[in-house]
Every structure is written in structure tokens, then in C-alpha cells.
């Protein structure tokens, strides 16, 4: 009997422990079932989303080309579009069968060890899933050139499908450019930049793109010297170039369809020539110029937005030359942006001469001083006796540097905006502040501006990379590279 009692007690203990374990398992089962049900409720609508809408959602998940450029390599399997192929069978089928997701193909050697994280086998698969290609290839002379040459040569085998090309050129890659002539039937947008000075010195010209029948957008960053690159000018709607004025004058005169231009006069020691026959640009609506004297040669009957570079100390001398060409052309100019050191007296006189301007923007860079920025904010702050440019509907500030060398006066900016918003004599409806550096707006100014937003002010506050891209839009930089 004693043995039986002991055995029964042992069985009772086992059953009791088993019951407790079953209870825990039942609780885990219930928890997992609830978790699955909640996620099922989330995923089920997505499974019912039509593929064409799902593709639009997928396109918003693609990483920024700008970020990929400076981190090095290309796409990774942990980001879109590759990661979309590992979520579900439906998502995989939609992603693989959507060429638009695979059109962008970035390759950067700027921040890698010369062996990119995007191997040739993945590039082959990527191209197989695409239709037209948007190639972004950033070479680096400091890295091993063999892999760069191999990949660009492979991509050039599909040149007939290139729709966009953004290329950072090294001397080792130059021979491959010569092979592109007459092989770019689909190319619409082009951006070229040079890696180091030596890359520009080993070439006299690049004649690879003049025969591209669809090319309408051309950008060339000549940082060290001017390198001639012929384009099909009669079909261009946008161009950007660093070159002597004589080159620009010819290009503008044979490009009747330009809508946007970024004219940077550089590598030019010649004095400005006498104004001769006016170059009439009947379609040009957006213009960025490195020197206000450029305007004296142009007829701009439909110009709506103008950005002007101003170097320190030259404002009082050059800004008086801005209004006459605009008035002569009867331009419907509404947006005016100054890049650099503003001269407030000259700008105030200019706004009196051009009363149709309703948007005024200032891009502050490292050449500006704290006093200059303070004077701008104080001058446009409404006082009891003075209201400068009451017609302005939008005032915008952009800080185009990571380190101004002094703290931006956010409280003064806030006071300026509030004074114009509260004034019955001012037309202000929107304000923009783009801070490209690390410095952030103080809490008091931020809360004060948000209070104005609650009252109806259209307020845009951007910081960091988003702010930098916003400033690029004011200077008409290409928004696709």
C-alpha cells in the first residue's frame, strides 16, 4: 500500500504539472491567435488592393537616389524594391512584374572599397525586371577602376533602354562614353559631373549625346575647366552648365524651347561684351543666373521665377541692373530669389520698381554674416512707420550650409513673420524656413510659428536633407539625381 500511495502521489504531481503546462500553452495559443488575427486584419485589405494601386504605393518606398549616391554601392536586399519580393507571394508577383519599380539603377563608388554591394548577378536580375532604365553611376578615381569599368561596360550594353543618365566621370571611364554615340534613342535626361581635376584635363570634348533624339534635359557640372559637350539644342527644354558667357550665349540663341535654365558663367576672364541683338527666349519661365549682367542680353517675355547669385559687397552695384531688363521684356515675374549676401537698400528699391513680385526668397550661405541676416529680418519686420513690400504674399528663407559660422537668428525670423501676418497692410499668406544644417529652431519660435499656422498661415518648416532639397528647387537644380 505504501508503494501504491507513493506512486499515486507521483502521478498526481505529474498531472498537476501537466495541467499547469497546458494552461500556459493555452494562454500562449490565445495570445498568438489574437496577434495573428490583428495582423490578418491589417494584411487582408492590402491583399485586396489592386496591383496598379499597390505599385504606386511601392514606388513611394524606393530609397532616395541622393542618399544612395553618398553611401556607396547600390540597392540592398533589405530595401525596396528587393525587400518587397520577400513579404508575400502576392507582393512578390506584383513587384517582379512592375518594370517601373526596377527602372532606377544606382551604382556609387564614392563611399565603398571598390567592390560594390550590388554584384553583377543582381544587376542582371534587376535589368531583366525593368523596361526603360534610369542609370545613376558615380565613379571614383580613388577606388579600383576595374570593377567600375566592368559594370559601366555591362550597363552600356543596354544603352538603348537608358531614359536617364546621371554620371560622375573619371578618366578611366571616358573611353566608354565615346562608345555611346548614336546608341541612346530613349535618353531624355542627362547629368554629368567630374570626379577630380585630372578627369577633365585628359579630354578635349565629349561628343556622345548630340544625336540623342529625345534628350530634353542636360546638366553639366564643370568644376575645374570647361569641357565642350554638344547637345541637340533645338529640342532642349532645360539646361544647366558652367561655361564662359560666349558658350552660353550661343547655346541660348539656338535653344528656342527652353523652359528652365541655370546659367553659371565661369572659366571666363573676358569683360562683358556690349549688348547686341537680344536673345529672345519665348518659353523660358524659370531662370537661375550667376551674374545679373546676363539679363541685359536676354528677352524674357514669360519669365515667372528668377534666382540671382549675389557675392559679398556687389549688391549695391549689380542689383540696379536687374529691373530694366525685366521691365523691358514685360516679364510676368512673380518669384524672386537671392542666393548669397543680400543688400537690403538695393532690394527694397528693386521691389518698388517691380511691384508684381509676390514671393521673395533668400538663400543664406557661409559668405553671409550674422549682421546681414539680422538686417534682412529686421528690415522686413513691420514697424509703426515703415512697411517694406506689403504686396509680398510669401517670404522664404533657406540656410544652404551645414555650418554658417554663427547661429541663425530664429527669434528674429519669427518676429518678422508674425509682424507681417498681423499687419492689415501686408498680403502675407505663407512663410517658408529651410534649415539645411544641424542647428534646430528654438522651442519658443517654433511654438509661435505653429500658432500662426493654426490661424491660417501656410507655413513650411524643413530641416536637414529635406531642407537642402527644398533649396535646390529654388535654384532649379535637377530633382532626379
CSV table of C-alpha atoms in Angstrom, one decimal:
chain,number,residue,atom,x,y,z
A,1,UNK,CA,0.0,0.0,0.0
A,2,UNK,CA,2.8,2.4,0.8
A,3,UNK,CA,4.3,1.9,-2.7
A,4,UNK,CA,0.8,2.4,-4.3
A,5,UNK,CA,0.3,5.6,-2.3
A,6,UNK,CA,3.7,6.9,-3.3
A,7,UNK,CA,3.1,6.1,-7.0
A,8,UNK,CA,-0.4,7.8,-6.9
A,9,UNK,CA,1.2,10.9,-5.3
A,10,UNK,CA,3.7,11.0,-8.0
A,11,UNK,CA,1.0,10.7,-10.7
A,12,UNK,CA,-1.0,13.5,-9.1
A,13,UNK,CA,2.1,15.7,-9.2
A,14,UNK,CA,2.8,14.9,-12.9
A,15,UNK,CA,-0.9,15.6,-13.8
A,16,UNK,CA,-0.8,18.8,-11.8
A,17,UNK,CA,2.3,20.0,-13.6
A,18,UNK,CA,0.9,18.9,-16.9
A,19,UNK,CA,-2.3,20.9,-16.2
A,20,UNK,CA,-0.2,23.9,-15.4
A,21,UNK,CA,1.8,23.5,-18.6
A,22,UNK,CA,-1.3,23.0,-20.6
A,23,UNK,CA,-2.7,26.2,-19.1
A,24,UNK,CA,0.4,28.1,-20.1
A,25,UNK,CA,0.3,26.6,-23.6
A,26,UNK,CA,-3.4,27.6,-23.9
A,27,UNK,CA,-2.5,31.2,-22.9
A,28,UNK,CA,0.3,31.3,-25.5
A,29,UNK,CA,-2.1,29.9,-28.1
A,30,UNK,CA,-4.7,32.5,-27.3
A,31,UNK,CA,-2.1,35.3,-27.4
A,32,UNK,CA,-0.7,34.1,-30.8
A,33,UNK,CA,-4.1,33.7,-32.2
A,34,UNK,CA,-5.0,37.3,-31.2
A,35,UNK,CA,-1.7,38.5,-32.7
A,36,UNK,CA,-2.4,36.7,-35.9
A,37,UNK,CA,-6.0,37.9,-36.1
A,38,UNK,CA,-4.9,41.5,-35.6
A,39,UNK,CA,-2.2,41.3,-38.3
A,40,UNK,CA,-4.6,39.4,-40.6
A,41,UNK,CA,-7.0,42.3,-40.3
A,42,UNK,CA,-4.2,44.6,-41.3
A,43,UNK,CA,-2.9,42.5,-44.2
A,44,UNK,CA,-6.2,41.4,-45.6
A,45,UNK,CA,-7.1,44.8,-47.1
A,46,UNK,CA,-3.6,45.1,-48.6
A,47,UNK,CA,-4.1,41.7,-50.3
A,48,UNK,CA,-7.3,43.1,-51.9
A,49,UNK,CA,-5.5,46.3,-53.1
A,50,UNK,CA,-5.5,46.2,-56.9
A,51,UNK,CA,-2.0,45.7,-58.3
A,52,UNK,CA,-1.8,49.0,-60.1
A,53,UNK,CA,-2.5,50.9,-56.8
A,54,UNK,CA,-0.1,48.6,-54.9
A,55,UNK,CA,2.6,49.6,-57.4
A,56,UNK,CA,2.0,53.3,-56.7
A,57,UNK,CA,2.5,52.6,-53.0
A,58,UNK,CA,5.6,50.6,-53.7
A,59,UNK,CA,7.1,53.4,-55.7
A,60,UNK,CA,7.0,55.6,-52.6
A,61,UNK,CA,9.1,53.1,-50.7
A,62,UNK,CA,12.1,53.4,-53.1
A,63,UNK,CA,15.1,54.9,-51.3
A,64,UNK,CA,16.4,58.4,-52.2
A,65,UNK,CA,19.0,58.4,-55.0
A,66,UNK,CA,20.8,61.2,-53.3
A,67,UNK,CA,21.4,59.1,-50.1
A,68,UNK,CA,22.5,56.1,-52.1
A,69,UNK,CA,24.9,58.2,-54.0
A,70,UNK,CA,26.9,59.2,-50.9
A,71,UNK,CA,26.7,55.9,-49.0
A,72,UNK,CA,28.2,53.9,-51.9
A,73,UNK,CA,27.1,50.7,-53.5
A,74,UNK,CA,23.6,50.3,-54.9
A,75,UNK,CA,20.3,48.8,-53.7
A,76,UNK,CA,20.5,46.2,-51.0
A,77,UNK,CA,18.2,43.2,-50.3
A,78,UNK,CA,16.9,44.9,-47.2
A,79,UNK,CA,15.3,47.8,-49.0
A,80,UNK,CA,12.8,48.4,-51.8
A,81,UNK,CA,12.3,47.0,-54.4
A,82,UNK,CA,14.1,43.8,-53.3
A,83,UNK,CA,12.6,43.6,-49.9
A,84,UNK,CA,9.1,43.7,-51.4
A,85,UNK,CA,9.7,40.3,-53.0
A,86,UNK,CA,10.0,38.7,-49.6
A,87,UNK,CA,6.8,39.8,-47.9
A,88,UNK,CA,4.2,37.6,-49.6
A,89,UNK,CA,3.6,35.7,-52.8
A,90,UNK,CA,1.2,38.4,-54.0
A,91,UNK,CA,3.6,41.2,-53.3
A,92,UNK,CA,6.4,39.3,-54.9
A,93,UNK,CA,4.4,38.7,-58.0
A,94,UNK,CA,3.3,42.4,-58.2
A,95,UNK,CA,6.9,43.7,-57.6
A,96,UNK,CA,8.6,41.4,-60.1
A,97,UNK,CA,6.0,42.2,-62.8
A,98,UNK,CA,6.2,46.0,-62.3
A,99,UNK,CA,9.0,47.4,-64.5
A,100,UNK,CA,8.6,50.9,-63.0
A,101,UNK,CA,9.9,49.6,-59.7
A,102,UNK,CA,13.1,48.5,-61.4
A,103,UNK,CA,13.8,51.4,-63.7
A,104,UNK,CA,16.1,53.2,-61.3
A,105,UNK,CA,19.5,51.5,-61.2
A,106,UNK,CA,22.0,53.4,-58.9
A,107,UNK,CA,25.7,52.4,-58.6
A,108,UNK,CA,28.0,54.5,-56.5
A,109,UNK,CA,31.7,54.0,-55.8
A,110,UNK,CA,32.1,57.2,-53.7
A,111,UNK,CA,32.0,55.6,-50.3
A,112,UNK,CA,32.8,51.9,-50.9
A,113,UNK,CA,36.0,49.9,-51.1
A,114,UNK,CA,35.8,49.4,-54.8
A,115,UNK,CA,33.8,46.2,-54.6
A,116,UNK,CA,30.1,47.4,-54.6
A,117,UNK,CA,27.5,45.7,-52.6
A,118,UNK,CA,25.4,45.3,-55.8
A,119,UNK,CA,27.1,42.5,-57.7
A,120,UNK,CA,26.8,41.9,-61.4
A,121,UNK,CA,24.4,39.0,-60.9
A,122,UNK,CA,21.9,41.2,-59.0
A,123,UNK,CA,22.3,43.9,-61.7
A,124,UNK,CA,21.4,41.3,-64.4
A,125,UNK,CA,18.3,40.3,-62.5
A,126,UNK,CA,17.4,44.0,-61.9
A,127,UNK,CA,17.7,44.8,-65.6
A,128,UNK,CA,15.7,41.7,-66.5
A,129,UNK,CA,12.7,43.1,-64.5
A,130,UNK,CA,12.9,46.6,-65.9
A,131,UNK,CA,11.9,48.3,-69.1
A,132,UNK,CA,13.5,51.7,-69.6
A,133,UNK,CA,16.4,52.4,-67.3
A,134,UNK,CA,17.4,55.4,-65.1
A,135,UNK,CA,21.1,54.9,-64.7
A,136,UNK,CA,22.9,56.7,-61.8
A,137,UNK,CA,26.6,55.8,-61.9
A,138,UNK,CA,29.1,57.6,-59.7
A,139,UNK,CA,32.7,56.7,-60.4
A,140,UNK,CA,35.6,57.5,-58.1
A,141,UNK,CA,39.2,57.8,-59.2
A,142,UNK,CA,40.3,56.9,-55.6
A,143,UNK,CA,38.8,53.4,-55.9
A,144,UNK,CA,39.8,50.4,-58.0
A,145,UNK,CA,38.8,51.2,-61.6
A,146,UNK,CA,38.4,47.7,-62.9
A,147,UNK,CA,35.1,46.9,-61.3
A,148,UNK,CA,33.8,50.4,-62.3
A,149,UNK,CA,34.7,49.8,-65.9
A,150,UNK,CA,33.3,46.3,-65.9
A,151,UNK,CA,29.9,47.4,-64.6
A,152,UNK,CA,29.6,50.5,-66.7
A,153,UNK,CA,30.5,48.5,-69.8
A,154,UNK,CA,27.8,45.9,-68.9
A,155,UNK,CA,25.2,48.7,-68.4
A,156,UNK,CA,26.2,50.3,-71.8
A,157,UNK,CA,25.1,47.0,-73.4
A,158,UNK,CA,21.6,48.2,-72.5
A,159,UNK,CA,22.1,51.9,-73.6
A,160,UNK,CA,19.2,51.7,-76.0
A,161,UNK,CA,16.9,51.5,-72.9
A,162,UNK,CA,18.5,54.3,-70.9
A,163,UNK,CA,15.9,57.0,-70.2
A,164,UNK,CA,18.1,58.9,-67.7
A,165,UNK,CA,21.8,59.0,-67.1
A,166,UNK,CA,23.5,60.7,-64.1
A,167,UNK,CA,27.2,60.0,-64.4
A,168,UNK,CA,30.2,61.0,-62.3
A,169,UNK,CA,33.1,60.7,-64.7
A,170,UNK,CA,36.7,59.5,-64.1
A,171,UNK,CA,39.5,59.4,-66.7
A,172,UNK,CA,39.2,55.6,-66.7
A,173,UNK,CA,35.5,55.8,-67.7
A,174,UNK,CA,36.0,58.3,-70.6
A,175,UNK,CA,36.6,55.7,-73.3
A,176,UNK,CA,33.3,54.1,-72.6
A,177,UNK,CA,31.5,57.4,-73.2
A,178,UNK,CA,32.8,57.6,-76.8
A,179,UNK,CA,31.1,54.2,-77.5
A,180,UNK,CA,27.6,55.7,-76.6
A,181,UNK,CA,27.4,57.9,-79.6
A,182,UNK,CA,24.2,57.0,-81.7
A,183,UNK,CA,23.2,54.4,-79.1
A,184,UNK,CA,20.8,56.5,-76.9
A,185,UNK,CA,17.4,56.5,-78.7
A,186,UNK,CA,15.4,56.8,-75.4
A,187,UNK,CA,17.6,59.2,-73.4
A,188,UNK,CA,15.6,62.1,-72.1
A,189,UNK,CA,17.7,63.5,-69.1
A,190,UNK,CA,21.4,63.7,-68.7
A,191,UNK,CA,23.6,64.9,-65.8
A,192,UNK,CA,27.4,64.8,-65.9
A,193,UNK,CA,29.9,65.7,-63.2
A,194,UNK,CA,33.7,65.2,-62.9
A,195,UNK,CA,35.4,63.3,-60.1
A,196,UNK,CA,38.7,65.1,-59.9
A,197,UNK,CA,40.5,67.8,-61.9
A,198,UNK,CA,42.6,65.3,-63.8
A,199,UNK,CA,39.5,63.7,-65.2
A,200,UNK,CA,38.7,67.0,-67.0
A,201,UNK,CA,42.2,67.6,-68.2
A,202,UNK,CA,42.5,64.4,-70.3
A,203,UNK,CA,39.6,65.2,-72.6
A,204,UNK,CA,39.1,68.0,-75.1
A,205,UNK,CA,35.3,67.3,-75.7
A,206,UNK,CA,32.7,64.7,-75.3
A,207,UNK,CA,30.6,64.1,-78.5
A,208,UNK,CA,28.3,61.3,-77.3
A,209,UNK,CA,24.9,63.0,-76.8
A,210,UNK,CA,24.2,65.3,-79.7
A,211,UNK,CA,22.5,62.5,-81.7
A,212,UNK,CA,20.1,61.6,-78.8
A,213,UNK,CA,16.7,62.2,-80.4
A,214,UNK,CA,14.7,62.6,-77.2
A,215,UNK,CA,17.2,64.4,-75.0
A,216,UNK,CA,15.4,67.5,-73.5
A,217,UNK,CA,17.2,68.0,-70.1
A,218,UNK,CA,21.0,68.4,-69.9
A,219,UNK,CA,23.1,69.3,-66.9
A,220,UNK,CA,26.9,69.5,-66.8
A,221,UNK,CA,28.9,70.4,-63.7
A,222,UNK,CA,32.3,71.7,-64.9
A,223,UNK,CA,34.2,72.3,-61.7
A,224,UNK,CA,37.7,72.7,-62.9
A,225,UNK,CA,37.6,73.7,-66.6
A,226,UNK,CA,35.1,74.0,-69.4
A,227,UNK,CA,34.8,70.8,-71.5
A,228,UNK,CA,32.7,71.2,-74.7
A,229,UNK,CA,29.8,68.8,-74.9
A,230,UNK,CA,27.5,69.3,-77.9
A,231,UNK,CA,23.8,68.8,-77.3
A,232,UNK,CA,20.7,68.7,-79.6
A,233,UNK,CA,19.9,72.3,-78.5
A,234,UNK,CA,16.8,72.8,-80.6
A,235,UNK,CA,14.9,70.2,-78.5
A,236,UNK,CA,16.2,71.1,-75.0
A,237,UNK,CA,13.6,72.3,-72.5
A,238,UNK,CA,16.1,72.6,-69.7
A,239,UNK,CA,19.9,73.0,-69.4
A,240,UNK,CA,22.4,73.7,-66.7
A,241,UNK,CA,26.1,74.5,-67.5
A,242,UNK,CA,29.2,76.0,-66.0
A,243,UNK,CA,30.9,77.7,-69.0
A,244,UNK,CA,32.2,81.1,-70.4
A,245,UNK,CA,29.5,83.6,-71.4
A,246,UNK,CA,30.2,83.1,-75.1
A,247,UNK,CA,29.2,79.4,-74.8
A,248,UNK,CA,26.0,80.3,-73.0
A,249,UNK,CA,25.1,83.0,-75.5
A,250,UNK,CA,25.4,80.6,-78.4
A,251,UNK,CA,23.5,77.8,-76.6
A,252,UNK,CA,20.7,80.1,-75.6
A,253,UNK,CA,20.4,81.5,-79.1
A,254,UNK,CA,19.8,78.1,-80.6
A,255,UNK,CA,17.6,76.6,-77.9
A,256,UNK,CA,14.1,78.1,-78.6
A,257,UNK,CA,12.2,75.6,-76.4
A,258,UNK,CA,13.9,76.2,-73.1
A,259,UNK,CA,11.5,76.4,-70.2
A,260,UNK,CA,14.1,76.3,-67.4
A,261,UNK,CA,17.8,77.3,-67.4
A,262,UNK,CA,20.6,77.5,-64.9
A,263,UNK,CA,23.3,79.8,-66.4
A,264,UNK,CA,26.5,79.8,-64.5
A,265,UNK,CA,29.3,81.9,-66.1
A,266,UNK,CA,32.7,80.5,-65.2
A,267,UNK,CA,36.2,80.0,-66.7
A,268,UNK,CA,35.8,83.4,-68.4
A,269,UNK,CA,38.3,86.2,-68.0
A,270,UNK,CA,36.8,88.3,-70.8
A,271,UNK,CA,34.9,91.5,-70.0
A,272,UNK,CA,31.1,91.5,-70.7
A,273,UNK,CA,30.6,92.3,-74.4
A,274,UNK,CA,28.4,95.2,-75.5
A,275,UNK,CA,24.8,94.3,-75.6
A,276,UNK,CA,24.0,93.4,-79.2
A,277,UNK,CA,20.9,91.6,-80.6
A,278,UNK,CA,18.7,90.4,-77.8
A,279,UNK,CA,18.4,86.7,-77.4
A,280,UNK,CA,14.6,86.1,-77.1
A,281,UNK,CA,13.6,83.1,-75.0
A,282,UNK,CA,9.9,82.8,-75.7
A,283,UNK,CA,9.3,79.8,-73.5
A,284,UNK,CA,11.7,80.4,-70.5
A,285,UNK,CA,9.8,80.5,-67.2
A,286,UNK,CA,12.4,79.7,-64.6
A,287,UNK,CA,16.0,81.1,-64.7
A,288,UNK,CA,18.9,81.0,-62.3
A,289,UNK,CA,21.9,83.2,-63.2
A,290,UNK,CA,25.3,83.5,-61.6
A,291,UNK,CA,25.5,87.2,-62.6
A,292,UNK,CA,22.8,89.8,-63.0
A,293,UNK,CA,24.6,91.3,-66.1
A,294,UNK,CA,23.4,88.2,-68.0
A,295,UNK,CA,19.9,89.7,-68.1
A,296,UNK,CA,21.0,92.6,-70.4
A,297,UNK,CA,21.4,90.1,-73.3
A,298,UNK,CA,18.1,88.3,-72.9
A,299,UNK,CA,14.4,88.9,-73.8
A,300,UNK,CA,12.2,87.1,-71.3
A,301,UNK,CA,8.6,87.7,-72.1
A,302,UNK,CA,7.2,84.8,-70.0
A,303,UNK,CA,9.7,84.6,-67.1
A,304,UNK,CA,8.0,83.9,-63.8
A,305,UNK,CA,10.8,82.8,-61.4
A,306,UNK,CA,14.3,84.2,-61.2
A,307,UNK,CA,17.2,83.3,-58.9
A,308,UNK,CA,20.3,85.6,-58.8
A,309,UNK,CA,23.6,84.8,-57.2
A,310,UNK,CA,25.0,87.8,-55.1
A,311,UNK,CA,28.5,87.8,-53.8
A,312,UNK,CA,29.5,89.8,-50.8
A,313,UNK,CA,29.7,93.6,-51.4
A,314,UNK,CA,28.5,93.6,-55.0
A,315,UNK,CA,24.8,94.0,-54.3
A,316,UNK,CA,24.7,97.8,-54.5
A,317,UNK,CA,26.4,97.8,-57.8
A,318,UNK,CA,24.7,95.0,-59.7
A,319,UNK,CA,21.1,95.0,-58.4
A,320,UNK,CA,20.2,98.3,-60.2
A,321,UNK,CA,20.9,96.4,-63.4
A,322,UNK,CA,18.1,93.8,-62.7
A,323,UNK,CA,14.9,95.8,-63.1
A,324,UNK,CA,15.5,97.4,-66.5
A,325,UNK,CA,15.7,94.1,-68.5
A,326,UNK,CA,12.7,92.7,-66.6
A,327,UNK,CA,10.6,95.7,-67.4
A,328,UNK,CA,11.9,95.9,-71.0
A,329,UNK,CA,10.7,92.3,-71.5
A,330,UNK,CA,7.4,92.9,-69.7
A,331,UNK,CA,8.1,89.7,-67.8
A,332,UNK,CA,5.3,88.4,-65.6
A,333,UNK,CA,7.9,87.9,-62.8
A,334,UNK,CA,6.4,86.8,-59.6
A,335,UNK,CA,9.1,84.9,-57.7
A,336,UNK,CA,12.5,86.4,-56.9
A,337,UNK,CA,15.3,84.6,-55.0
A,338,UNK,CA,18.7,85.9,-54.0
A,339,UNK,CA,21.5,83.4,-53.3
A,340,UNK,CA,24.2,84.9,-51.2
A,341,UNK,CA,24.8,88.2,-49.4
A,342,UNK,CA,21.7,90.4,-49.6
A,343,UNK,CA,21.9,94.2,-49.9
A,344,UNK,CA,18.7,95.4,-48.3
A,345,UNK,CA,18.6,99.0,-49.6
A,346,UNK,CA,19.1,97.8,-53.2
A,347,UNK,CA,16.5,95.0,-52.8
A,348,UNK,CA,13.9,97.5,-51.3
A,349,UNK,CA,14.4,99.8,-54.3
A,350,UNK,CA,14.1,96.8,-56.7
A,351,UNK,CA,10.8,95.7,-55.1
A,352,UNK,CA,9.4,99.2,-55.6
A,353,UNK,CA,10.3,99.0,-59.3
A,354,UNK,CA,8.9,95.5,-59.7
A,355,UNK,CA,5.6,95.6,-57.7
A,356,UNK,CA,4.3,92.4,-59.3
A,357,UNK,CA,6.7,90.3,-57.3
A,358,UNK,CA,4.8,88.4,-54.6
A,359,UNK,CA,7.3,85.8,-53.5
A,360,UNK,CA,10.7,86.8,-52.1
A,361,UNK,CA,13.3,84.2,-51.0
A,362,UNK,CA,16.8,84.5,-49.5
A,363,UNK,CA,19.3,81.7,-49.6
A,364,UNK,CA,21.9,82.3,-46.8
A,365,UNK,CA,25.3,80.7,-47.2
A,366,UNK,CA,28.7,80.7,-45.4
A,367,UNK,CA,29.6,84.0,-47.1
A,368,UNK,CA,26.9,85.9,-45.3
A,369,UNK,CA,27.4,87.5,-41.9
A,370,UNK,CA,25.2,87.5,-38.8
A,371,UNK,CA,24.6,91.2,-39.2
A,372,UNK,CA,23.5,90.8,-42.8
A,373,UNK,CA,20.9,88.1,-41.8
A,374,UNK,CA,19.8,90.2,-38.9
A,375,UNK,CA,19.3,93.3,-41.1
A,376,UNK,CA,17.2,91.2,-43.6
A,377,UNK,CA,14.8,90.0,-40.8
A,378,UNK,CA,14.6,93.5,-39.2
A,379,UNK,CA,14.0,95.3,-42.5
A,380,UNK,CA,11.0,93.1,-43.4
A,381,UNK,CA,9.6,93.3,-39.9
A,382,UNK,CA,6.6,95.7,-39.9
A,383,UNK,CA,7.1,98.8,-37.7
A,384,UNK,CA,4.7,101.6,-37.0
A,385,UNK,CA,6.2,103.9,-39.6
A,386,UNK,CA,7.6,101.5,-42.3
A,387,UNK,CA,6.2,98.6,-44.3
A,388,UNK,CA,8.6,97.3,-46.9
A,389,UNK,CA,7.0,95.5,-49.9
A,390,UNK,CA,3.5,95.0,-48.5
A,391,UNK,CA,2.5,93.1,-51.6
A,392,UNK,CA,4.6,90.1,-50.7
A,393,UNK,CA,2.4,87.0,-50.2
A,394,UNK,CA,5.3,84.7,-49.4
A,395,UNK,CA,8.7,85.3,-47.6
A,396,UNK,CA,11.1,82.4,-47.7
A,397,UNK,CA,14.5,81.8,-46.0
A,398,UNK,CA,16.9,78.9,-46.7
A,399,UNK,CA,20.1,78.2,-44.9
A,400,UNK,CA,22.3,76.5,-47.5
A,401,UNK,CA,25.2,75.3,-45.4
A,402,UNK,CA,25.8,72.9,-42.6
A,403,UNK,CA,27.8,75.5,-40.7
A,404,UNK,CA,27.0,79.2,-41.1
A,405,UNK,CA,29.7,80.1,-38.6
A,406,UNK,CA,27.1,81.9,-36.5
A,407,UNK,CA,23.7,80.9,-35.1
A,408,UNK,CA,20.8,81.7,-37.3
A,409,UNK,CA,18.5,84.2,-35.6
A,410,UNK,CA,15.3,82.2,-35.5
A,411,UNK,CA,13.6,84.6,-33.0
A,412,UNK,CA,14.1,87.5,-35.4
A,413,UNK,CA,12.6,85.4,-38.2
A,414,UNK,CA,9.6,84.6,-36.1
A,415,UNK,CA,9.1,88.2,-35.2
A,416,UNK,CA,9.3,89.2,-38.8
A,417,UNK,CA,6.7,86.6,-39.9
A,418,UNK,CA,4.3,87.5,-37.1
A,419,UNK,CA,4.5,91.2,-37.7
A,420,UNK,CA,3.6,90.8,-41.4
A,421,UNK,CA,0.8,88.2,-40.6
A,422,UNK,CA,-0.7,90.5,-38.0
A,423,UNK,CA,-0.4,93.7,-40.2
A,424,UNK,CA,-3.6,94.6,-42.1
A,425,UNK,CA,-1.4,96.3,-44.7
A,426,UNK,CA,0.5,93.2,-45.6
A,427,UNK,CA,-0.6,90.5,-48.0
A,428,UNK,CA,1.4,87.7,-46.4
A,429,UNK,CA,-0.3,84.3,-46.7
A,430,UNK,CA,2.7,81.9,-46.5
A,431,UNK,CA,6.2,81.6,-45.0
A,432,UNK,CA,9.0,79.1,-45.5
A,433,UNK,CA,12.1,78.3,-43.5
A,434,UNK,CA,14.5,75.7,-44.8
A,435,UNK,CA,17.4,74.9,-42.4
A,436,UNK,CA,20.0,72.6,-44.1
A,437,UNK,CA,22.4,72.4,-41.2
A,438,UNK,CA,22.4,70.7,-37.8
A,439,UNK,CA,21.1,73.7,-35.9
A,440,UNK,CA,17.4,73.4,-34.9
A,441,UNK,CA,14.8,76.0,-34.3
A,442,UNK,CA,14.2,77.1,-30.7
A,443,UNK,CA,11.1,76.0,-29.0
A,444,UNK,CA,9.6,79.4,-28.4
A,445,UNK,CA,9.9,80.4,-32.1
A,446,UNK,CA,8.6,77.0,-33.2
A,447,UNK,CA,5.6,77.3,-31.0
A,448,UNK,CA,4.9,80.9,-32.1
A,449,UNK,CA,5.0,79.9,-35.8
A,450,UNK,CA,2.8,76.9,-35.2
A,451,UNK,CA,0.3,79.3,-33.5
A,452,UNK,CA,0.3,81.4,-36.7
A,453,UNK,CA,-0.2,78.2,-38.7
A,454,UNK,CA,-3.3,77.4,-36.6
A,455,UNK,CA,-4.6,80.9,-37.5
A,456,UNK,CA,-4.3,80.1,-41.2
A,457,UNK,CA,-0.7,80.9,-42.2
A,458,UNK,CA,0.7,78.5,-44.8
A,459,UNK,CA,3.9,77.5,-43.0
A,460,UNK,CA,6.7,75.3,-44.3
A,461,UNK,CA,9.5,74.3,-41.8
A,462,UNK,CA,12.0,71.8,-43.1
A,463,UNK,CA,15.3,70.6,-41.6
A,464,UNK,CA,18.3,68.7,-42.8
A,465,UNK,CA,18.2,66.8,-46.1
A,466,UNK,CA,14.6,67.7,-46.8
A,467,UNK,CA,15.5,71.4,-46.4
A,468,UNK,CA,18.5,71.0,-48.7
A,469,UNK,CA,16.4,69.5,-51.4
A,470,UNK,CA,13.9,72.3,-51.0
A,471,UNK,CA,16.6,74.9,-51.5
A,472,UNK,CA,17.7,73.0,-54.7
A,473,UNK,CA,14.3,73.6,-56.1
A,474,UNK,CA,14.7,77.4,-55.6
A,475,UNK,CA,17.9,77.2,-57.7
A,476,UNK,CA,16.4,74.9,-60.3
A,477,UNK,CA,18.9,72.1,-59.7
A,478,UNK,CA,17.8,68.7,-61.2
A,479,UNK,CA,15.4,67.0,-58.8
A,480,UNK,CA,16.0,63.5,-60.1
A,481,UNK,CA,19.7,62.9,-59.3
